[in-house]
Amino acid sequence: MSIIPFIIFTILIHGYIKNINLYECFVEGAKEGFKTTVRIMPYLIAVFVAIGIFKRSSAMNIFVSIFTPITKIIGLPKELIPLIIMRPISGSGSLALVKNITCTYGADSFIARVAATMMGSAETIFYTMAIYFGAIGIKKSRHTLTAALLSHIGAIAASLIICNIFFDK
Amino acid sequence: MINQIWFFLIFIGILTALATGNINCINEVILNDTQEAVKFAISLTGIMAMWLGVMNIAKKSGLIDSLCKLLKPITKFLFPDIPNNHPAISLIIMNMITNMFGAGNSATALGIKAMEEMNKLNPYKKRATNAMCMFLVINMSSIQLVPLTVLKIRADAGATNPTEIISTALIATTASTLIGIISVKIMEKRR
């Protein structure tokens, strides 16, 4: 996206006009970046290992299949269930599922369109929470997870409703 | 909470690996995924240093102050506990902007820094503040303008109109963000 260069360009021009010592300012700010990434490294390793073990041991697949029967009750295409469960846990995992769904059913199928919409409207909750809270040592996350899951359910429901309106089944 | 989730993922994972006779995968994780994490952190260092450097210029030149003033009604509503001129506000705004444009790692770098700044205002260091919960929920339900990776998959799979899902995704992501914000607002009043 071209917006990033544009932002940097604007900031630099503005700083130059305001007669700021750009070089010094940049270096001073950049130093902060190093300190932070070194500090969060242990947390990153903790998160990567836990998600890695859960995924590679195929525990994730079992977990997903447990939830599959629920589909019939809500009237959701059952092909989408793995994606709905995978999305909050793993970004790359859910992207692989979207790819799989798109190739299996065709990019112009209803299911592929809903899957793409869902992928574009949700985020990897557990990963983000673990990294952001981990980085500053927060243990009590209070209502964050509940609210995030509610918003995730909202994203799924909204995707289904909107695709039903926009696309033919 | 994180403690439980972390334990649950590893515990169930190792049990499953044992049950399926696939215990070697644990070694693979220890070898590869730890390295992945370090690689990720190092790749984050460059972007983070870059953004925090540029942000420092914007801060000194007063550009961020003007941006914060402009967005004050929104940030005041979402984060009433953060003082107006606090550096956390500008980092939150920058995180949201980079998130919207799908600049993944840039957003992560700014977001982590925002959390650090918010923790300076936190009286109980191990407990998330209202502002942190709100920020994370918005971040996790982030409004994404163009889901690039999905478009790529659709284009590769030969979609007649790969970009047709931009508008549906935009509506869905806006809805989910609003639901997230409302949920946080309701739940934060309870405690």
mmCIF file of N, CA, C and O in Angstrom, chain A residues 108-168:
data_model
loop_
_atom_site.group_PDB
_atom_site.id
_atom_site.type_symbol
_atom_site.label_atom_id
_atom_site.label_comp_id
_atom_site.label_asym_id
_atom_site.label_seq_id
_atom_site.Cartn_x
_atom_site.Cartn_y
_atom_site.Cartn_z
ATOM 1 N N ASP A 108 -15.582 -18.360 -7.025
ATOM 2 C CA ASP A 108 -16.855 -17.671 -7.200
ATOM 3 C C ASP A 108 -18.020 -18.361 -6.493
ATOM 4 O O ASP A 108 -19.172 -17.997 -6.691
ATOM 5 N N SER A 109 -17.697 -19.369 -5.676
ATOM 6 C CA SER A 109 -18.757 -20.027 -4.922
ATOM 7 C C SER A 109 -19.139 -19.191 -3.709
ATOM 8 O O SER A 109 -18.352 -18.353 -3.238
ATOM 9 N N PHE A 110 -20.345 -19.432 -3.210
ATOM 10 C CA PHE A 110 -20.836 -18.677 -2.061
ATOM 11 C C PHE A 110 -19.943 -18.906 -0.844
ATOM 12 O O PHE A 110 -19.550 -17.964 -0.150
ATOM 13 N N ILE A 111 -19.585 -20.164 -0.623
ATOM 14 C CA ILE A 111 -18.767 -20.506 0.545
ATOM 15 C C ILE A 111 -17.414 -19.806 0.516
ATOM 16 O O ILE A 111 -16.949 -19.262 1.517
ATOM 17 N N ALA A 112 -16.793 -19.761 -0.666
ATOM 18 C CA ALA A 112 -15.493 -19.095 -0.778
ATOM 19 C C ALA A 112 -15.616 -17.598 -0.514
ATOM 20 O O ALA A 112 -14.740 -16.988 0.089
ATOM 21 N N ARG A 113 -16.711 -17.012 -0.967
ATOM 22 C CA ARG A 113 -16.915 -15.578 -0.741
ATOM 23 C C ARG A 113 -17.122 -15.275 0.734
ATOM 24 O O ARG A 113 -16.576 -14.299 1.257
ATOM 25 N N VAL A 114 -17.919 -16.117 1.403
ATOM 26 C CA VAL A 114 -18.117 -15.919 2.846
ATOM 27 C C VAL A 114 -16.796 -16.110 3.582
ATOM 28 O O VAL A 114 -16.443 -15.324 4.462
ATOM 29 N N ALA A 115 -16.043 -17.135 3.204
ATOM 30 C CA ALA A 115 -14.762 -17.403 3.860
ATOM 31 C C ALA A 115 -13.824 -16.211 3.719
ATOM 32 O O ALA A 115 -13.180 -15.796 4.690
ATOM 33 N N ALA A 116 -13.760 -15.635 2.518
ATOM 34 C CA ALA A 116 -12.887 -14.483 2.287
ATOM 35 C C ALA A 116 -13.344 -13.284 3.119
ATOM 36 O O ALA A 116 -12.526 -12.560 3.690
ATOM 37 N N THR A 117 -14.667 -13.096 3.188
ATOM 38 C CA THR A 117 -15.203 -11.992 3.988
ATOM 39 C C THR A 117 -14.857 -12.173 5.467
ATOM 40 O O THR A 117 -14.445 -11.236 6.144
ATOM 41 N N MET A 118 -15.018 -13.401 5.951
ATOM 42 C CA MET A 118 -14.688 -13.688 7.350
ATOM 43 C C MET A 118 -13.213 -13.447 7.627
ATOM 44 O O MET A 118 -12.842 -12.872 8.639
ATOM 45 N N MET A 119 -12.384 -13.906 6.703
ATOM 46 C CA MET A 119 -10.933 -13.739 6.868
ATOM 47 C C MET A 119 -10.579 -12.263 6.946
ATOM 48 O O MET A 119 -9.715 -11.865 7.727
ATOM 49 N N GLY A 120 -11.246 -11.450 6.150
ATOM 50 C CA GLY A 120 -10.944 -10.022 6.102
ATOM 51 C C GLY A 120 -11.577 -9.217 7.215
ATOM 52 O O GLY A 120 -11.326 -8.028 7.340
ATOM 53 N N SER A 121 -12.417 -9.855 8.034
ATOM 54 C CA SER A 121 -13.105 -9.068 9.062
ATOM 55 C C SER A 121 -12.768 -9.512 10.474
ATOM 56 O O SER A 121 -13.282 -8.972 11.433
ATOM 57 N N ALA A 122 -11.882 -10.480 10.630
ATOM 58 C CA ALA A 122 -11.534 -10.934 11.978
ATOM 59 C C ALA A 122 -10.021 -10.929 12.157
ATOM 60 O O ALA A 122 -9.274 -10.732 11.211
ATOM 61 N N GLU A 123 -9.595 -11.141 13.373
ATOM 62 C CA GLU A 123 -8.164 -11.112 13.675
ATOM 63 C C GLU A 123 -7.768 -12.301 14.546
ATOM 64 O O GLU A 123 -8.629 -12.989 15.099
ATOM 65 N N THR A 124 -6.467 -12.533 14.660
ATOM 66 C CA THR A 124 -5.994 -13.613 15.524
ATOM 67 C C THR A 124 -5.943 -13.139 16.976
ATOM 68 O O THR A 124 -5.005 -12.464 17.381
ATOM 69 N N ILE A 125 -6.990 -13.496 17.729
ATOM 70 C CA ILE A 125 -7.177 -12.974 19.085
ATOM 71 C C ILE A 125 -6.104 -13.457 20.056
ATOM 72 O O ILE A 125 -5.447 -12.653 20.724
ATOM 73 N N PHE A 126 -5.914 -14.774 20.127
ATOM 74 C CA PHE A 126 -5.044 -15.324 21.171
ATOM 75 C C PHE A 126 -3.607 -14.858 21.016
ATOM 76 O O PHE A 126 -2.949 -14.490 21.980
ATOM 77 N N TYR A 127 -3.164 -14.849 19.799
ATOM 78 C CA TYR A 127 -1.807 -14.435 19.490
ATOM 79 C C TYR A 127 -1.577 -12.960 19.876
ATOM 80 O O TYR A 127 -0.634 -12.619 20.581
ATOM 81 N N THR A 128 -2.491 -12.111 19.418
ATOM 82 C CA THR A 128 -2.367 -10.687 19.722
ATOM 83 C C THR A 128 -2.398 -10.431 21.232
ATOM 84 O O THR A 128 -1.576 -9.691 21.765
ATOM 85 N N MET A 129 -3.341 -11.083 21.894
ATOM 86 C CA MET A 129 -3.471 -10.884 23.343
ATOM 87 C C MET A 129 -2.215 -11.319 24.068
ATOM 88 O O MET A 129 -1.713 -10.622 24.952
ATOM 89 N N ALA A 130 -1.716 -12.493 23.693
ATOM 90 C CA ALA A 130 -0.540 -13.031 24.382
ATOM 91 C C ALA A 130 0.664 -12.114 24.180
ATOM 92 O O ALA A 130 1.412 -11.848 25.124
ATOM 93 N N ILE A 131 0.832 -11.601 22.973
ATOM 94 C CA ILE A 131 1.997 -10.761 22.709
ATOM 95 C C ILE A 131 1.868 -9.386 23.367
ATOM 96 O O ILE A 131 2.767 -8.933 24.054
ATOM 97 N N TYR A 132 0.721 -8.751 23.191
ATOM 98 C CA TYR A 132 0.570 -7.392 23.733
ATOM 99 C C TYR A 132 0.560 -7.394 25.259
ATOM 100 O O TYR A 132 1.221 -6.569 25.885
ATOM 101 N N PHE A 133 -0.199 -8.303 25.863
ATOM 102 C CA PHE A 133 -0.226 -8.348 27.324
ATOM 103 C C PHE A 133 1.087 -8.906 27.862
ATOM 104 O O PHE A 133 1.592 -8.461 28.887
ATOM 105 N N GLY A 134 1.626 -9.911 27.162
ATOM 106 C CA GLY A 134 2.887 -10.500 27.589
ATOM 107 C C GLY A 134 4.010 -9.477 27.634
ATOM 108 O O GLY A 134 4.807 -9.452 28.561
ATOM 109 N N ALA A 135 4.019 -8.597 26.638
ATOM 110 C CA ALA A 135 5.106 -7.619 26.535
ATOM 111 C C ALA A 135 5.205 -6.716 27.752
ATOM 112 O O ALA A 135 6.276 -6.233 28.082
ATOM 113 N N ILE A 136 4.085 -6.481 28.420
ATOM 114 C CA ILE A 136 4.157 -5.601 29.585
ATOM 115 C C ILE A 136 3.826 -6.354 30.876
ATOM 116 O O ILE A 136 3.614 -5.761 31.921
ATOM 117 N N GLY A 137 3.779 -7.689 30.786
ATOM 118 C CA GLY A 137 3.624 -8.503 31.986
ATOM 119 C C GLY A 137 2.258 -8.449 32.649
ATOM 120 O O GLY A 137 2.141 -8.607 33.856
ATOM 121 N N ILE A 138 1.210 -8.232 31.857
ATOM 122 C CA ILE A 138 -0.147 -8.226 32.424
ATOM 123 C C ILE A 138 -0.607 -9.671 32.631
ATOM 124 O O ILE A 138 -0.530 -10.489 31.714
ATOM 125 N N LYS A 139 -1.096 -9.991 33.814
ATOM 126 C CA LYS A 139 -1.583 -11.344 34.091
ATOM 127 C C LYS A 139 -3.104 -11.383 34.056
ATOM 128 O O LYS A 139 -3.705 -12.343 33.625
ATOM 129 N N LYS A 140 -3.720 -10.328 34.568
ATOM 130 C CA LYS A 140 -5.188 -10.303 34.602
ATOM 131 C C LYS A 140 -5.701 -9.512 33.409
ATOM 132 O O LYS A 140 -5.588 -8.289 33.363
ATOM 133 N N SER A 141 -6.291 -10.253 32.427
ATOM 134 C CA SER A 141 -6.728 -9.562 31.218
ATOM 135 C C SER A 141 -8.184 -9.090 31.319
ATOM 136 O O SER A 141 -8.700 -8.502 30.395
ATOM 137 N N ARG A 142 -8.827 -9.388 32.459
ATOM 138 C CA ARG A 142 -10.213 -8.948 32.723
ATOM 139 C C ARG A 142 -11.170 -9.313 31.576
ATOM 140 O O ARG A 142 -11.212 -10.449 31.181
ATOM 141 N N HIS A 143 -11.904 -8.315 31.060
ATOM 142 C CA HIS A 143 -12.944 -8.649 30.087
ATOM 143 C C HIS A 143 -12.455 -8.679 28.637
ATOM 144 O O HIS A 143 -13.261 -8.814 27.728
ATOM 145 N N THR A 144 -11.139 -8.579 28.426
ATOM 146 C CA THR A 144 -10.639 -8.480 27.047
ATOM 147 C C THR A 144 -11.041 -9.667 26.170
ATOM 148 O O THR A 144 -11.569 -9.489 25.074
ATOM 149 N N LEU A 145 -10.814 -10.890 26.680
ATOM 150 C CA LEU A 145 -11.082 -12.076 25.861
ATOM 151 C C LEU A 145 -12.570 -12.206 25.533
ATOM 152 O O LEU A 145 -12.942 -12.485 24.391
ATOM 153 N N THR A 146 -13.414 -11.987 26.536
ATOM 154 C CA THR A 146 -14.862 -12.080 26.306
ATOM 155 C C THR A 146 -15.302 -11.101 25.222
ATOM 156 O O THR A 146 -16.023 -11.474 24.287
ATOM 157 N N ALA A 147 -14.867 -9.863 25.352
ATOM 158 C CA ALA A 147 -15.259 -8.842 24.370
ATOM 159 C C ALA A 147 -14.713 -9.189 22.984
ATOM 160 O O ALA A 147 -15.410 -9.031 21.982
ATOM 161 N N ALA A 148 -13.470 -9.686 22.936
ATOM 162 C CA ALA A 148 -12.869 -10.039 21.650
ATOM 163 C C ALA A 148 -13.637 -11.184 20.996
ATOM 164 O O ALA A 148 -13.878 -11.179 19.791
ATOM 165 N N LEU A 149 -14.037 -12.173 21.806
ATOM 166 C CA LEU A 149 -14.785 -13.302 21.242
ATOM 167 C C LEU A 149 -16.170 -12.858 20.770
ATOM 168 O O LEU A 149 -16.652 -13.309 19.734
ATOM 169 N N LEU A 150 -16.790 -11.955 21.536
ATOM 170 C CA LEU A 150 -18.085 -11.418 21.102
ATOM 171 C C LEU A 150 -17.938 -10.713 19.760
ATOM 172 O O LEU A 150 -18.769 -10.877 18.858
ATOM 173 N N SER A 151 -16.873 -9.938 19.621
ATOM 174 C CA SER A 151 -16.669 -9.219 18.366
ATOM 175 C C SER A 151 -16.357 -10.196 17.225
ATOM 176 O O SER A 151 -16.744 -9.981 16.078
ATOM 177 N N HIS A 152 -15.683 -11.308 17.573
ATOM 178 C CA HIS A 152 -15.402 -12.344 16.573
ATOM 179 C C HIS A 152 -16.704 -12.998 16.099
ATOM 180 O O HIS A 152 -16.920 -13.190 14.898
ATOM 181 N N ILE A 153 -17.561 -13.329 17.060
ATOM 182 C CA ILE A 153 -18.869 -13.904 16.704
ATOM 183 C C ILE A 153 -19.657 -12.906 15.851
ATOM 184 O O ILE A 153 -20.294 -13.272 14.858
ATOM 185 N N GLY A 154 -19.542 -11.627 16.224
ATOM 186 C CA GLY A 154 -20.183 -10.566 15.445
ATOM 187 C C GLY A 154 -19.672 -10.531 14.017
ATOM 188 O O GLY A 154 -20.448 -10.369 13.070
ATOM 189 N N ALA A 155 -18.356 -10.702 13.861
ATOM 190 C CA ALA A 155 -17.755 -10.682 12.523
ATOM 191 C C ALA A 155 -18.302 -11.821 11.673
ATOM 192 O O ALA A 155 -18.600 -11.645 10.494
ATOM 193 N N ILE A 156 -18.441 -12.998 12.289
ATOM 194 C CA ILE A 156 -18.941 -14.162 11.557
ATOM 195 C C ILE A 156 -20.398 -13.975 11.157
ATOM 196 O O ILE A 156 -20.773 -14.182 9.998
ATOM 197 N N ALA A 157 -21.208 -13.554 12.130
ATOM 198 C CA ALA A 157 -22.628 -13.345 11.856
ATOM 199 C C ALA A 157 -22.797 -12.281 10.770
ATOM 200 O O ALA A 157 -23.545 -12.470 9.809
ATOM 201 N N ALA A 158 -22.054 -11.176 10.906
ATOM 202 C CA ALA A 158 -22.158 -10.094 9.926
ATOM 203 C C ALA A 158 -21.731 -10.576 8.536
ATOM 204 O O ALA A 158 -22.389 -10.275 7.544
ATOM 205 N N SER A 159 -20.640 -11.356 8.473
ATOM 206 C CA SER A 159 -20.167 -11.868 7.182
ATOM 207 C C SER A 159 -21.247 -12.696 6.497
ATOM 208 O O SER A 159 -21.494 -12.551 5.304
ATOM 209 N N LEU A 160 -21.874 -13.583 7.279
ATOM 210 C CA LEU A 160 -22.918 -14.449 6.724
ATOM 211 C C LEU A 160 -24.098 -13.632 6.209
ATOM 212 O O LEU A 160 -24.568 -13.845 5.079
ATOM 213 N N ILE A 161 -24.558 -12.701 7.040
ATOM 214 C CA ILE A 161 -25.726 -11.898 6.676
ATOM 215 C C ILE A 161 -25.434 -11.069 5.419
ATOM 216 O O ILE A 161 -26.210 -11.061 4.459
ATOM 217 N N ILE A 162 -24.273 -10.392 5.427
ATOM 218 C CA ILE A 162 -23.946 -9.503 4.311
ATOM 219 C C ILE A 162 -23.740 -10.279 3.008
ATOM 220 O O ILE A 162 -24.207 -9.867 1.945
ATOM 221 N N CYS A 163 -23.092 -11.431 3.087
ATOM 222 C CA CYS A 163 -22.887 -12.222 1.878
ATOM 223 C C CYS A 163 -24.212 -12.750 1.336
ATOM 224 O O CYS A 163 -24.387 -12.882 0.131
ATOM 225 N N ASN A 164 -25.125 -13.055 2.248
ATOM 226 C CA ASN A 164 -26.456 -13.481 1.810
ATOM 227 C C ASN A 164 -27.164 -12.384 1.041
ATOM 228 O O ASN A 164 -27.926 -12.647 0.114
ATOM 229 N N ILE A 165 -26.911 -11.126 1.440
ATOM 230 C CA ILE A 165 -27.540 -10.001 0.755
ATOM 231 C C ILE A 165 -26.838 -9.710 -0.579
ATOM 232 O O ILE A 165 -27.472 -9.496 -1.599
ATOM 233 N N PHE A 166 -25.503 -9.726 -0.562
ATOM 234 C CA PHE A 166 -24.712 -9.310 -1.721
ATOM 235 C C PHE A 166 -24.595 -10.366 -2.820
ATOM 236 O O PHE A 166 -24.553 -10.045 -3.992
ATOM 237 N N PHE A 167 -24.470 -11.631 -2.402
ATOM 238 C CA PHE A 167 -24.162 -12.676 -3.385
ATOM 239 C C PHE A 167 -25.286 -13.705 -3.477
ATOM 240 O O PHE A 167 -26.017 -13.920 -2.524
ATOM 241 N N ASP A 168 -25.382 -14.359 -4.653
ATOM 242 C CA ASP A 168 -26.358 -15.444 -4.811
ATOM 243 C C ASP A 168 -25.806 -16.702 -4.176
ATOM 244 O O ASP A 168 -24.619 -16.985 -4.264
#
